Tab-separated table of C-alpha atoms in Angstrom:
chain	number	residue	atom	x	y	z
A	1	MET	CA	-14.559	-96.427	-27.221
A	2	SER	CA	-11.315	-98.356	-27.009
A	3	GLU	CA	-10.839	-101.380	-29.236
A	4	LYS	CA	-10.674	-103.645	-26.193
A	5	HIS	CA	-14.250	-102.790	-25.270
A	6	ILE	CA	-15.827	-102.593	-28.714
A	7	SER	CA	-18.120	-105.469	-29.614
A	8	ASN	CA	-19.023	-106.396	-33.155
A	9	LEU	CA	-22.069	-104.587	-34.473
A	10	VAL	CA	-24.913	-107.087	-34.425
A	11	ALA	CA	-28.658	-106.871	-34.411
A	12	SER	CA	-29.680	-105.230	-31.156
A	13	ASN	CA	-32.507	-106.290	-28.883
A	14	ILE	CA	-34.412	-103.069	-29.613
A	15	ALA	CA	-35.476	-101.965	-33.087
A	16	ARG	CA	-37.653	-98.964	-32.186
A	17	SER	CA	-38.527	-96.914	-29.130
A	18	GLY	CA	-41.738	-98.859	-28.551
A	19	ASP	CA	-39.693	-102.009	-27.914
A	20	LEU	CA	-38.370	-100.402	-24.731
A	21	SER	CA	-41.780	-100.571	-23.057
A	22	GLY	CA	-40.798	-103.750	-21.208
A	23	TYR	CA	-37.661	-102.084	-19.873
A	24	TYR	CA	-39.595	-98.995	-18.778
A	25	ASP	CA	-42.195	-101.204	-17.076
A	26	ALA	CA	-39.395	-102.973	-15.214
A	27	LEU	CA	-37.961	-99.614	-14.114
A	28	ASP	CA	-41.382	-98.454	-12.917
A	29	GLU	CA	-41.837	-101.665	-10.962
A	30	LEU	CA	-38.386	-101.368	-9.402
A	31	GLU	CA	-38.991	-97.747	-8.458
A	32	LYS	CA	-42.273	-98.618	-6.757
A	33	GLN	CA	-40.552	-101.297	-4.707
A	34	ASN	CA	-37.252	-99.518	-4.060
A	35	GLN	CA	-37.818	-96.430	-1.951
A	36	ASN	CA	-34.077	-95.711	-1.861
A	37	LEU	CA	-34.001	-95.178	-5.615
A	38	ALA	CA	-37.192	-93.130	-5.479
A	39	SER	CA	-35.809	-90.815	-2.797
A	40	PHE	CA	-32.528	-90.480	-4.702
A	41	THR	CA	-34.174	-89.422	-7.946
A	42	ALA	CA	-36.656	-87.179	-6.137
A	43	GLY	CA	-33.763	-85.220	-4.664
A	44	LEU	CA	-32.280	-84.656	-8.108
A	45	ASP	CA	-35.422	-83.513	-9.900
A	46	GLY	CA	-35.065	-79.959	-8.660
A	47	ASP	CA	-31.553	-79.320	-9.976
A	48	THR	CA	-31.552	-81.103	-13.336
A	49	ARG	CA	-32.163	-77.748	-15.050
A	50	ASN	CA	-28.751	-76.491	-13.960
A	51	ARG	CA	-26.547	-79.479	-14.769
A	52	TRP	CA	-26.086	-82.376	-17.126
A	53	PRO	CA	-27.979	-85.544	-16.248
A	54	THR	CA	-25.816	-88.390	-14.996
A	55	LEU	CA	-25.535	-91.643	-16.896
A	56	PHE	CA	-27.334	-93.358	-14.012
A	57	GLU	CA	-30.326	-91.064	-14.548
A	58	ILE	CA	-30.276	-91.677	-18.297
A	59	VAL	CA	-30.277	-95.484	-18.095
A	60	ASN	CA	-32.969	-95.340	-15.405
A	61	GLY	CA	-35.324	-93.346	-17.613
A	62	LYS	CA	-35.161	-90.117	-15.581
A	63	THR	CA	-34.263	-87.803	-18.462
A	64	VAL	CA	-36.048	-86.224	-21.414
A	65	ALA	CA	-35.206	-85.560	-25.061
A	66	PRO	CA	-32.642	-85.252	-26.471
A	67	LEU	CA	-30.885	-86.964	-23.535
A	68	ASP	CA	-33.474	-89.668	-22.968
A	69	PHE	CA	-32.722	-93.377	-22.810
A	70	TRP	CA	-33.878	-94.060	-26.381
A	71	SER	CA	-31.430	-91.432	-27.700
A	72	PHE	CA	-28.629	-93.041	-25.696
A	73	TYR	CA	-29.643	-96.432	-27.073
A	74	GLN	CA	-29.421	-95.094	-30.653
A	75	PHE	CA	-26.033	-93.591	-29.876
A	76	MET	CA	-24.637	-96.847	-28.463
A	77	ARG	CA	-25.991	-98.799	-31.429
A	78	ASP	CA	-25.230	-96.486	-34.358
A	79	ASP	CA	-22.288	-94.356	-33.203
A	80	GLN	CA	-20.373	-96.359	-30.617
A	81	ARG	CA	-21.319	-99.724	-32.124
A	82	ALA	CA	-21.256	-101.191	-28.631
A	83	ILE	CA	-24.921	-101.938	-28.131
A	84	ASN	CA	-24.129	-105.227	-26.390
A	85	TYR	CA	-23.186	-103.291	-23.267
A	86	LEU	CA	-26.521	-101.532	-23.051
A	87	ASP	CA	-28.464	-104.670	-23.979
A	88	PHE	CA	-26.720	-106.460	-21.115
A	89	TRP	CA	-27.756	-103.669	-18.761
A	90	ILE	CA	-31.374	-103.944	-19.936
A	91	ASP	CA	-31.434	-107.732	-19.565
A	92	THR	CA	-30.038	-107.629	-16.025
A	93	VAL	CA	-32.564	-104.975	-14.982
A	94	GLN	CA	-35.378	-107.125	-16.331
A	95	HIS	CA	-33.911	-110.167	-14.552
A	96	LEU	CA	-33.884	-108.230	-11.279
A	97	ASN	CA	-37.507	-107.301	-11.851
A	98	LEU	CA	-38.399	-110.952	-12.518
A	99	CYS	CA	-36.813	-111.879	-9.189
A	100	LYS	CA	-38.816	-109.205	-7.392
A	101	ILE	CA	-42.056	-110.355	-9.008
A	102	TYR	CA	-41.275	-113.963	-8.075
A	103	VAL	CA	-40.654	-113.105	-4.413
A	104	ARG	CA	-43.720	-110.872	-4.342
A	105	GLY	CA	-45.788	-113.806	-5.610
A	106	LEU	CA	-44.424	-116.001	-2.819
A	107	ARG	CA	-45.198	-113.322	-0.253
A	108	THR	CA	-48.748	-112.923	-1.559
A	109	SER	CA	-49.273	-116.675	-1.409
A	110	LEU	CA	-47.912	-116.779	2.138
A	111	ALA	CA	-50.192	-113.949	3.210
A	112	ARG	CA	-53.226	-115.642	1.687
A	113	THR	CA	-52.263	-118.982	3.207
A	114	SER	CA	-51.744	-117.351	6.602
A	115	HIS	CA	-55.167	-115.723	6.368
A	116	TYR	CA	-56.751	-119.044	5.431
A	117	ARG	CA	-54.982	-120.810	8.298
A	118	GLY	CA	-56.238	-118.201	10.754
A	119	ALA	CA	-59.817	-118.707	9.607
A	120	GLU	CA	-59.379	-122.482	9.768
A	121	MET	CA	-58.118	-122.334	13.348
A	122	ILE	CA	-61.139	-120.239	14.336
A	123	ASN	CA	-63.468	-122.810	12.753
A	124	GLU	CA	-61.663	-125.621	14.558
A	125	TYR	CA	-61.990	-123.761	17.831
A	126	ILE	CA	-65.723	-123.303	17.268
A	127	ALA	CA	-66.102	-126.967	16.334
A	128	GLN	CA	-64.179	-128.047	19.438
A	129	SER	CA	-66.366	-125.819	21.580
A	130	GLN	CA	-69.451	-127.440	20.084
A	131	ASP	CA	-68.010	-130.870	20.911
A	132	ASP	CA	-67.475	-129.803	24.492
A	133	LEU	CA	-71.004	-128.477	24.676
A	134	LYS	CA	-72.298	-131.744	23.273
A	135	VAL	CA	-70.460	-133.779	25.894
A	136	ASN	CA	-71.854	-131.581	28.640
A	137	ALA	CA	-75.317	-131.731	27.144
A	138	GLN	CA	-75.251	-135.529	26.924
A	139	GLY	CA	-74.179	-135.695	30.567
A	140	ALA	CA	-77.199	-133.546	31.401
A	141	ASP	CA	-79.478	-135.615	29.157
A	142	VAL	CA	-80.037	-132.675	26.809
A	143	THR	CA	-80.043	-133.033	23.021
A	144	LEU	CA	-78.279	-130.502	20.763
A	145	PRO	CA	-79.163	-130.755	17.074
A	146	ASN	CA	-76.656	-130.800	14.207
A	147	VAL	CA	-73.452	-131.064	16.276
A	148	PRO	CA	-70.459	-132.483	14.274
A	149	GLN	CA	-69.327	-136.046	15.132
A	150	HIS	CA	-66.141	-136.345	13.030
A	151	HIS	CA	-63.423	-135.219	15.460
A	152	ASN	CA	-61.043	-138.059	16.372
A	153	ARG	CA	-57.364	-138.606	16.914
A	154	ASP	CA	-56.595	-137.833	13.249
A	155	SER	CA	-58.433	-134.540	13.489
A	156	HIS	CA	-56.450	-133.610	16.601
A	157	ALA	CA	-53.193	-134.432	14.794
A	158	SER	CA	-54.368	-132.356	11.858
A	159	SER	CA	-55.187	-129.550	14.242
A	160	ARG	CA	-51.682	-129.639	15.717
A	161	ASP	CA	-50.180	-129.614	12.209
A	162	SER	CA	-52.421	-126.713	11.296
A	163	ARG	CA	-51.306	-124.748	14.346
A	164	SER	CA	-47.618	-125.403	13.622
A	165	SER	CA	-48.125	-124.327	10.004
A	166	SER	CA	-49.888	-121.193	11.147
A	167	MET	CA	-47.081	-120.391	13.585
A	168	LEU	CA	-44.446	-120.918	10.886
A	169	LEU	CA	-46.358	-118.743	8.429
A	170	ASP	CA	-46.635	-116.033	11.040
A	171	LEU	CA	-42.904	-116.342	11.764
A	172	LEU	CA	-42.007	-115.949	8.082
A	173	MET	CA	-44.257	-112.930	7.676
A	174	ARG	CA	-43.074	-111.207	10.880
A	175	ASN	CA	-39.407	-111.619	9.936
A	176	SER	CA	-39.996	-109.984	6.511
A	177	LEU	CA	-38.221	-112.937	4.988
A	178	LEU	CA	-39.673	-112.241	1.548
A	179	GLU	CA	-38.758	-108.570	1.433
A	180	ASN	CA	-38.221	-107.551	-2.197
A	181	SER	CA	-37.604	-103.816	-1.849
A	182	ASP	CA	-33.971	-104.393	-0.829
A	183	PRO	CA	-31.961	-106.084	-3.634
A	184	HIS	CA	-29.418	-107.462	-1.141
A	185	ARG	CA	-32.062	-109.106	1.057
A	186	LEU	CA	-33.769	-110.358	-2.084
A	187	SER	CA	-30.567	-112.038	-3.265
A	188	THR	CA	-29.916	-113.428	0.219
A	189	PHE	CA	-33.295	-115.147	0.185
A	190	LEU	CA	-32.875	-116.485	-3.359
A	191	ARG	CA	-29.476	-117.930	-2.396
A	192	GLY	CA	-31.091	-119.769	0.510
A	193	GLU	CA	-29.149	-117.793	3.109
A	194	ALA	CA	-32.139	-116.179	4.834
A	195	ALA	CA	-32.643	-117.390	8.392
A	196	VAL	CA	-35.445	-117.581	10.941
A	197	ARG	CA	-35.042	-118.096	14.669
A	198	SER	CA	-37.475	-120.211	16.662
A	199	SER	CA	-37.622	-121.903	20.061
A	200	ASP	CA	-40.878	-123.768	19.407
A	201	PRO	CA	-40.279	-127.509	18.772
A	202	ALA	CA	-43.431	-127.715	16.656
A	203	VAL	CA	-42.228	-124.941	14.358
A	204	ASN	CA	-38.762	-126.472	14.085
A	205	ALA	CA	-40.311	-129.824	13.235
A	206	LYS	CA	-42.447	-128.124	10.580
A	207	ILE	CA	-39.337	-126.529	9.077
A	208	ASP	CA	-37.669	-129.948	8.892
A	209	GLU	CA	-40.790	-131.323	7.226
A	210	ILE	CA	-40.967	-128.696	4.488
A	211	LYS	CA	-37.215	-129.096	3.989
A	212	ARG	CA	-37.744	-132.786	3.251
A	213	ARG	CA	-40.683	-131.985	0.981
A	214	SER	CA	-38.635	-129.496	-1.036
A	215	MET	CA	-35.797	-132.017	-1.375
A	216	VAL	CA	-38.215	-134.653	-2.668
A	217	ALA	CA	-39.887	-132.192	-5.039
A	218	ASN	CA	-36.539	-131.118	-6.516
A	219	GLY	CA	-35.004	-134.599	-6.503
A	220	SER	CA	-32.159	-133.305	-4.345
A	221	GLY	CA	-30.261	-135.439	-1.901
A	222	SER	CA	-28.650	-132.487	-0.180
A	223	SER	CA	-30.063	-130.386	2.574
A	224	ALA	CA	-32.254	-127.850	0.868
A	225	GLY	CA	-32.040	-125.234	3.558
A	226	GLY	CA	-28.734	-126.146	5.132
A	227	ALA	CA	-28.126	-127.441	8.624
A	228	PRO	CA	-29.566	-125.464	11.568
A	229	LEU	CA	-27.130	-122.971	13.048
A	230	GLU	CA	-25.997	-123.084	16.637
A	231	TYR	CA	-27.231	-120.357	18.965
A	232	SER	CA	-26.173	-119.239	22.422
A	233	ASP	CA	-29.538	-120.303	23.818
A	234	PRO	CA	-29.824	-124.115	23.552
A	235	ASN	CA	-33.609	-123.828	23.244
A	236	VAL	CA	-33.381	-121.566	20.195
A	237	ARG	CA	-32.615	-122.827	16.706
A	238	ILE	CA	-31.713	-120.787	13.640
A	239	SER	CA	-32.927	-122.406	10.425
A	240	MET	CA	-31.995	-121.447	6.879
A	241	ILE	CA	-34.966	-120.915	4.565
A	242	ASN	CA	-34.776	-120.981	0.772
A	243	PRO	CA	-37.387	-120.394	-1.958
A	244	ASP	CA	-37.871	-124.129	-2.596
A	245	MET	CA	-38.889	-124.623	1.026
A	246	VAL	CA	-41.347	-121.726	0.858
A	247	GLU	CA	-42.828	-123.155	-2.348
A	248	ALA	CA	-43.131	-126.569	-0.685
A	249	LEU	CA	-44.930	-124.995	2.278
A	250	ILE	CA	-47.325	-123.070	0.045
A	251	ASP	CA	-48.063	-126.102	-2.147
A	252	HIS	CA	-48.626	-128.300	0.919
A	253	GLU	CA	-50.999	-125.801	2.483
A	254	ALA	CA	-52.843	-125.391	-0.823
A	255	GLN	CA	-53.374	-129.162	-1.003
A	256	ARG	CA	-54.539	-129.292	2.620
A	257	SER	CA	-56.983	-126.463	2.111
A	258	MET	CA	-58.391	-127.982	-1.089
A	259	ASP	CA	-58.620	-124.404	-2.272
A	260	PRO	CA	-56.468	-123.685	-5.353
A	261	SER	CA	-56.932	-119.951	-4.871
A	262	VAL	CA	-54.587	-120.150	-1.871
A	263	ASN	CA	-51.656	-120.659	-4.238
A	264	VAL	CA	-51.766	-117.578	-6.467
A	265	ARG	CA	-48.410	-118.240	-8.127
A	266	HIS	CA	-49.894	-120.312	-10.930
A	267	GLY	CA	-49.453	-118.532	-14.256
A	268	HIS	CA	-46.888	-116.141	-12.740
A	269	ILE	CA	-43.101	-116.075	-12.446
A	270	THR	CA	-41.610	-119.368	-11.255
A	271	ARG	CA	-38.143	-120.341	-10.091
A	272	ARG	CA	-37.600	-122.157	-13.377
A	273	ILE	CA	-38.147	-118.889	-15.257
A	274	LEU	CA	-35.544	-117.182	-13.070
A	275	ARG	CA	-33.009	-119.905	-13.800
A	276	GLU	CA	-33.726	-119.730	-17.532
A	277	SER	CA	-33.332	-115.946	-17.457
A	278	SER	CA	-29.950	-116.088	-15.712
A	279	GLN	CA	-28.736	-118.892	-17.980
A	280	THR	CA	-29.794	-116.916	-21.058
A	281	ILE	CA	-27.834	-113.872	-19.904
A	282	MET	CA	-24.733	-115.979	-19.305
A	283	ALA	CA	-24.992	-117.730	-22.674
A	284	LYS	CA	-25.575	-114.462	-24.525
A	285	TYR	CA	-22.901	-112.226	-23.015
A	286	PHE	CA	-20.339	-114.485	-21.294
A	287	SER	CA	-19.841	-117.177	-23.928
A	288	LYS	CA	-17.127	-116.570	-26.526
A	289	GLU	CA	-19.180	-118.480	-29.093
A	290	SER	CA	-22.004	-115.937	-28.841
A	291	GLU	CA	-22.187	-113.012	-31.248
A	292	ARG	CA	-23.231	-110.834	-28.291
A	293	TYR	CA	-20.092	-111.703	-26.305
A	294	ILE	CA	-18.727	-108.910	-24.096
A	295	GLN	CA	-15.048	-108.837	-23.186
A	296	PHE	CA	-15.381	-108.987	-19.427
A	297	THR	CA	-12.319	-109.625	-17.322
A	298	PRO	CA	-11.531	-113.324	-16.735
A	299	GLU	CA	-12.277	-112.861	-13.020
A	300	ILE	CA	-15.820	-111.656	-13.720
A	301	ILE	CA	-16.497	-114.441	-16.230
A	302	ASN	CA	-15.256	-117.109	-13.823
A	303	LYS	CA	-17.311	-115.729	-10.933
A	304	VAL	CA	-20.516	-115.670	-12.968
A	305	HIS	CA	-19.884	-119.142	-14.386
A	306	ASP	CA	-19.179	-120.643	-10.958
A	307	ALA	CA	-22.187	-118.932	-9.382
A	308	LEU	CA	-24.616	-120.185	-12.035
A	309	GLU	CA	-23.164	-123.555	-12.998
A	310	LEU	CA	-21.589	-124.784	-9.758
A	311	ASN	CA	-23.647	-123.075	-7.064
A	312	GLY	CA	-26.959	-123.018	-8.935
A	313	ARG	CA	-27.575	-119.355	-8.156
A	314	ASP	CA	-30.013	-117.151	-10.037
A	315	ASP	CA	-30.187	-114.115	-7.745
A	316	PRO	CA	-29.538	-110.611	-9.155
A	317	GLU	CA	-26.246	-110.188	-7.275
A	318	VAL	CA	-24.671	-112.754	-9.605
A	319	PHE	CA	-24.369	-110.011	-12.240
A	320	ASP	CA	-23.586	-107.059	-9.953
A	321	GLU	CA	-19.862	-106.972	-10.702
A	322	ALA	CA	-20.475	-107.357	-14.435
A	323	ARG	CA	-23.093	-104.582	-14.319
A	324	GLU	CA	-20.623	-102.284	-12.589
A	325	PHE	CA	-17.992	-103.093	-15.232
A	326	VAL	CA	-20.424	-102.332	-18.067
A	327	PHE	CA	-21.601	-99.125	-16.417
A	328	LYS	CA	-18.032	-97.829	-16.008
A	329	VAL	CA	-17.219	-98.626	-19.634
A	330	MET	CA	-20.262	-96.664	-20.806
A	331	GLU	CA	-19.631	-93.841	-18.345
A	332	TYR	CA	-15.990	-93.253	-19.290
A	333	ASP	CA	-15.997	-94.162	-22.991
A	334	ALA	CA	-19.495	-93.408	-24.295
A	335	TYR	CA	-21.203	-90.913	-21.999
A	336	PRO	CA	-18.948	-87.853	-22.720
A	337	THR	CA	-19.243	-88.361	-26.468
A	338	PHE	CA	-23.000	-88.785	-26.125
A	339	LEU	CA	-23.301	-85.417	-24.385
A	340	ILE	CA	-21.244	-83.740	-27.105
A	341	LYS	CA	-23.228	-85.200	-30.003
A	342	TYR	CA	-26.726	-85.078	-28.525
A	343	ALA	CA	-26.662	-82.219	-26.016
A	344	LEU	CA	-24.269	-79.632	-27.474
A	345	ARG	CA	-25.365	-80.172	-31.066
A	346	ASN	CA	-28.658	-80.103	-32.909
A	347	VAL	CA	-27.253	-80.910	-36.359
A	348	THR	CA	-26.415	-84.489	-37.303
A	349	ASP	CA	-23.299	-85.542	-39.210
A	350	ARG	CA	-25.367	-86.410	-42.263
A	351	SER	CA	-27.044	-83.007	-42.230
A	352	ALA	CA	-23.678	-81.283	-41.769
A	353	PHE	CA	-22.421	-82.982	-44.934
A	354	PHE	CA	-25.301	-81.565	-46.996
A	355	ARG	CA	-24.904	-78.158	-45.365
A	356	LEU	CA	-21.310	-77.997	-46.615
A	357	PHE	CA	-22.546	-78.592	-50.156
A	358	ALA	CA	-25.179	-75.888	-49.676
A	359	SER	CA	-22.509	-73.536	-48.341
A	360	ALA	CA	-20.314	-74.180	-51.387
A	361	ALA	CA	-23.252	-73.508	-53.719
A	362	CYS	CA	-24.070	-70.240	-51.934
A	363	ALA	CA	-20.401	-69.239	-52.038
A	364	PHE	CA	-20.302	-69.856	-55.785
A	365	ALA	CA	-23.465	-67.791	-56.267
A	366	GLY	CA	-22.187	-64.948	-54.081
A	367	PHE	CA	-18.796	-64.687	-55.737
A	368	TRP	CA	-20.278	-65.028	-59.224
A	369	VAL	CA	-22.770	-62.203	-58.633
A	370	GLY	CA	-20.123	-60.063	-56.917
A	371	TYR	CA	-17.566	-60.384	-59.686
A	372	TYR	CA	-20.237	-59.923	-62.328
A	373	LEU	CA	-21.292	-56.589	-60.818
A	374	ILE	CA	-17.655	-55.495	-60.498
A	375	PHE	CA	-16.450	-56.336	-63.997
A	376	TYR	CA	-19.608	-55.400	-65.888
A	377	ASP	CA	-20.333	-52.294	-63.789
A	378	ASP	CA	-23.846	-52.014	-65.222
A	379	GLY	CA	-25.765	-50.558	-62.296
A	380	PRO	CA	-25.411	-48.293	-59.282
A	381	ALA	CA	-22.961	-49.248	-56.509
A	382	HIS	CA	-25.678	-50.047	-53.968
A	383	LEU	CA	-26.852	-52.836	-56.281
A	384	ARG	CA	-23.853	-54.843	-55.117
A	385	GLY	CA	-25.595	-55.264	-51.761
A	386	VAL	CA	-27.452	-58.267	-53.174
A	387	VAL	CA	-24.338	-60.361	-52.543
A	388	THR	CA	-25.100	-60.133	-48.807
A	389	LEU	CA	-27.817	-62.767	-49.104
A	390	PRO	CA	-25.763	-65.579	-50.714
A	391	PHE	CA	-22.771	-64.737	-48.506
A	392	PHE	CA	-24.945	-64.923	-45.384
A	393	PHE	CA	-26.327	-68.349	-46.322
A	394	MET	CA	-22.824	-69.457	-47.253
A	395	ALA	CA	-21.568	-68.543	-43.773
A	396	TYR	CA	-24.741	-69.811	-42.077
A	397	PHE	CA	-24.550	-73.276	-43.635
A	398	PHE	CA	-20.786	-73.499	-43.196
A	399	PHE	CA	-20.671	-72.596	-39.493
A	400	SER	CA	-23.800	-74.588	-38.650
A	401	ALA	CA	-22.086	-77.593	-40.242
A	402	PHE	CA	-18.749	-76.858	-38.574
A	403	TYR	CA	-20.194	-76.413	-35.056
A	404	HIS	CA	-23.176	-78.741	-35.629
A	405	VAL	CA	-25.556	-76.057	-34.360
A	406	ASP	CA	-28.458	-74.603	-36.334
A	407	PRO	CA	-29.582	-71.223	-34.924
A	408	LEU	CA	-33.058	-71.451	-36.449
A	409	LEU	CA	-33.737	-74.903	-34.967
A	410	SER	CA	-32.336	-73.743	-31.633
A	411	ALA	CA	-34.603	-70.710	-31.581
A	412	PHE	CA	-37.670	-72.933	-31.927
A	413	GLY	CA	-36.297	-75.526	-29.497
A	414	PHE	CA	-35.720	-78.425	-31.892
A	415	THR	CA	-32.892	-80.776	-32.751
A	416	GLU	CA	-32.438	-82.938	-35.814
A	417	ASN	CA	-33.436	-86.577	-35.596
A	418	HIS	CA	-30.533	-89.008	-35.974
A	419	LEU	CA	-32.854	-91.569	-37.566
A	420	SER	CA	-35.021	-89.390	-39.790
A	421	PHE	CA	-33.933	-86.095	-41.316
A	422	PHE	CA	-37.519	-84.878	-41.783
A	423	HIS	CA	-38.716	-85.465	-38.221
A	424	PRO	CA	-36.956	-83.069	-35.826
A	425	ILE	CA	-37.171	-83.724	-32.089
A	426	LYS	CA	-38.409	-81.135	-29.627
A	427	ILE	CA	-35.823	-80.333	-26.956
A	428	GLU	CA	-37.418	-80.892	-23.555
A	429	ASP	CA	-34.323	-80.622	-21.374
A	430	GLY	CA	-34.152	-77.006	-20.201
A	431	TYR	CA	-30.425	-76.976	-19.467
A	432	CYS	CA	-29.615	-78.422	-22.875
A	433	LYS	CA	-31.939	-75.961	-24.584
A	434	GLY	CA	-30.260	-72.995	-22.881
A	435	LEU	CA	-26.737	-74.073	-23.859
A	436	LEU	CA	-27.762	-74.736	-27.449
A	437	ARG	CA	-29.275	-71.274	-27.759
A	438	LYS	CA	-26.066	-69.695	-26.470
A	439	ARG	CA	-24.009	-71.631	-28.996
A	440	ALA	CA	-26.550	-70.807	-31.716
A	441	LEU	CA	-26.196	-67.104	-30.930
A	442	PHE	CA	-22.435	-67.404	-31.380
A	443	VAL	CA	-22.871	-69.200	-34.733
A	444	LEU	CA	-25.383	-66.614	-35.956
A	445	LEU	CA	-23.130	-63.732	-34.927
A	446	PHE	CA	-20.154	-65.304	-36.666
A	447	ALA	CA	-22.195	-65.877	-39.851
A	448	CYS	CA	-23.374	-62.262	-39.859
A	449	LEU	CA	-19.844	-60.936	-39.404
A	450	VAL	CA	-18.472	-63.010	-42.280
A	451	ALA	CA	-21.376	-62.066	-44.560
A	452	ALA	CA	-20.993	-58.375	-43.671
A	453	ALA	CA	-17.243	-58.436	-44.252
A	454	LEU	CA	-17.551	-60.018	-47.691
A	455	SER	CA	-20.428	-57.706	-48.639
A	456	VAL	CA	-18.447	-54.604	-47.656
A	457	LEU	CA	-15.407	-55.902	-49.508
A	458	PHE	CA	-17.307	-56.428	-52.752
A	459	GLY	CA	-19.196	-53.167	-52.274
A	460	LEU	CA	-16.055	-51.029	-51.927
A	461	VAL	CA	-14.126	-52.489	-54.846
A	462	PRO	CA	-14.231	-50.006	-57.746
A	463	GLY	CA	-16.091	-51.186	-60.814
A	464	HIS	CA	-14.119	-51.895	-63.962
A	465	ARG	CA	-16.036	-52.759	-67.089
A	466	LEU	CA	-14.275	-55.278	-69.251
A	467	SER	CA	-14.060	-54.378	-72.935
A	468	HIS	CA	-13.866	-56.798	-75.806
């Protein structure tokens, strides 16, 4: 990787493969909610045996050993020494998942509130019908037992407010305002740019009310949802809805219902957590004082800073341009080298170093035995064939170190572990396994040819006993 893009080697976020469970959980959650990604990966599953996996598949956990995400993480940390790039990718994926969970919690609360409001309106209708029956019964001098007496002007006002709330809830649900399967629509909602269209004065008044409530709750003097937009029909108004307004509506309805189970967001992801997550990412990777600082372009840094600090955004699209920058750096600088070291090789650099020593030792043994049999000429000529064994191991260790391919490991479908020499990894990628076996066959053939040539050479040299 070029010096411009290399970050200082610091302690990474992940120490072992088990620490990636949170990232994998986030990927699983995103895949469940994003059908586009699911259909994309489903279309690729059938042909992964005949091609290399893409970097997108690797970072999204769609590959197996030795090209799995944990192997790529080790490579970025230990070989490229640019783990900050991959840690940034992981953090932004988890931030996107937090945003989806937050919006899903709002949608669940809205659905439960809408269901409660529907039941409440039915009860009010039944109560009103009983009142009407009571009035008719009193006019006919008939007594009806246990008929409620508490409906007055306040109850009628409450009923109107309940109906307007129910209509607004239904409007929000029908417009799929809290759709979290589409990242763009998710970000639009979190930015407060989602809009609903209504011609009902009661609904518009309710929107204005929750807008004021959200402004009071957040201590904001500005318009929380923005001014209503003009529409060609003068009776129709387009209102901007943001998460604070939805929270205000849910909290208000929960207080009215006196049922805390209506608001199911308690103990789950809140907007404050989203803001803290986005601020943490900016402080960790965009601040020059941070040891995890990534050398983004000034344009990207300024855009992220303005979006978070000036505009108060925390939606996932804030980091989209930075994510694309990081992905391209990894794809062009790290990904090709990763394929060479982890897919086309099953011998590590450390193992290759020891194999060269073993090759030198075998070479010394082979030449010593060969020259001994030549100059002492003690036995029959076919005895010189014993040099084949040390020469074979000499060539085997040398070429396996030179090409970083071990034929024996390839035959059994294993590759050496870059972290532990004594714990080889089983190769699960079929395409990688096939290429390694082809390269292993070449290495084995080359080793046999060299061993045979040296054995024939020492076997054909006439013996000459040295005399004292």
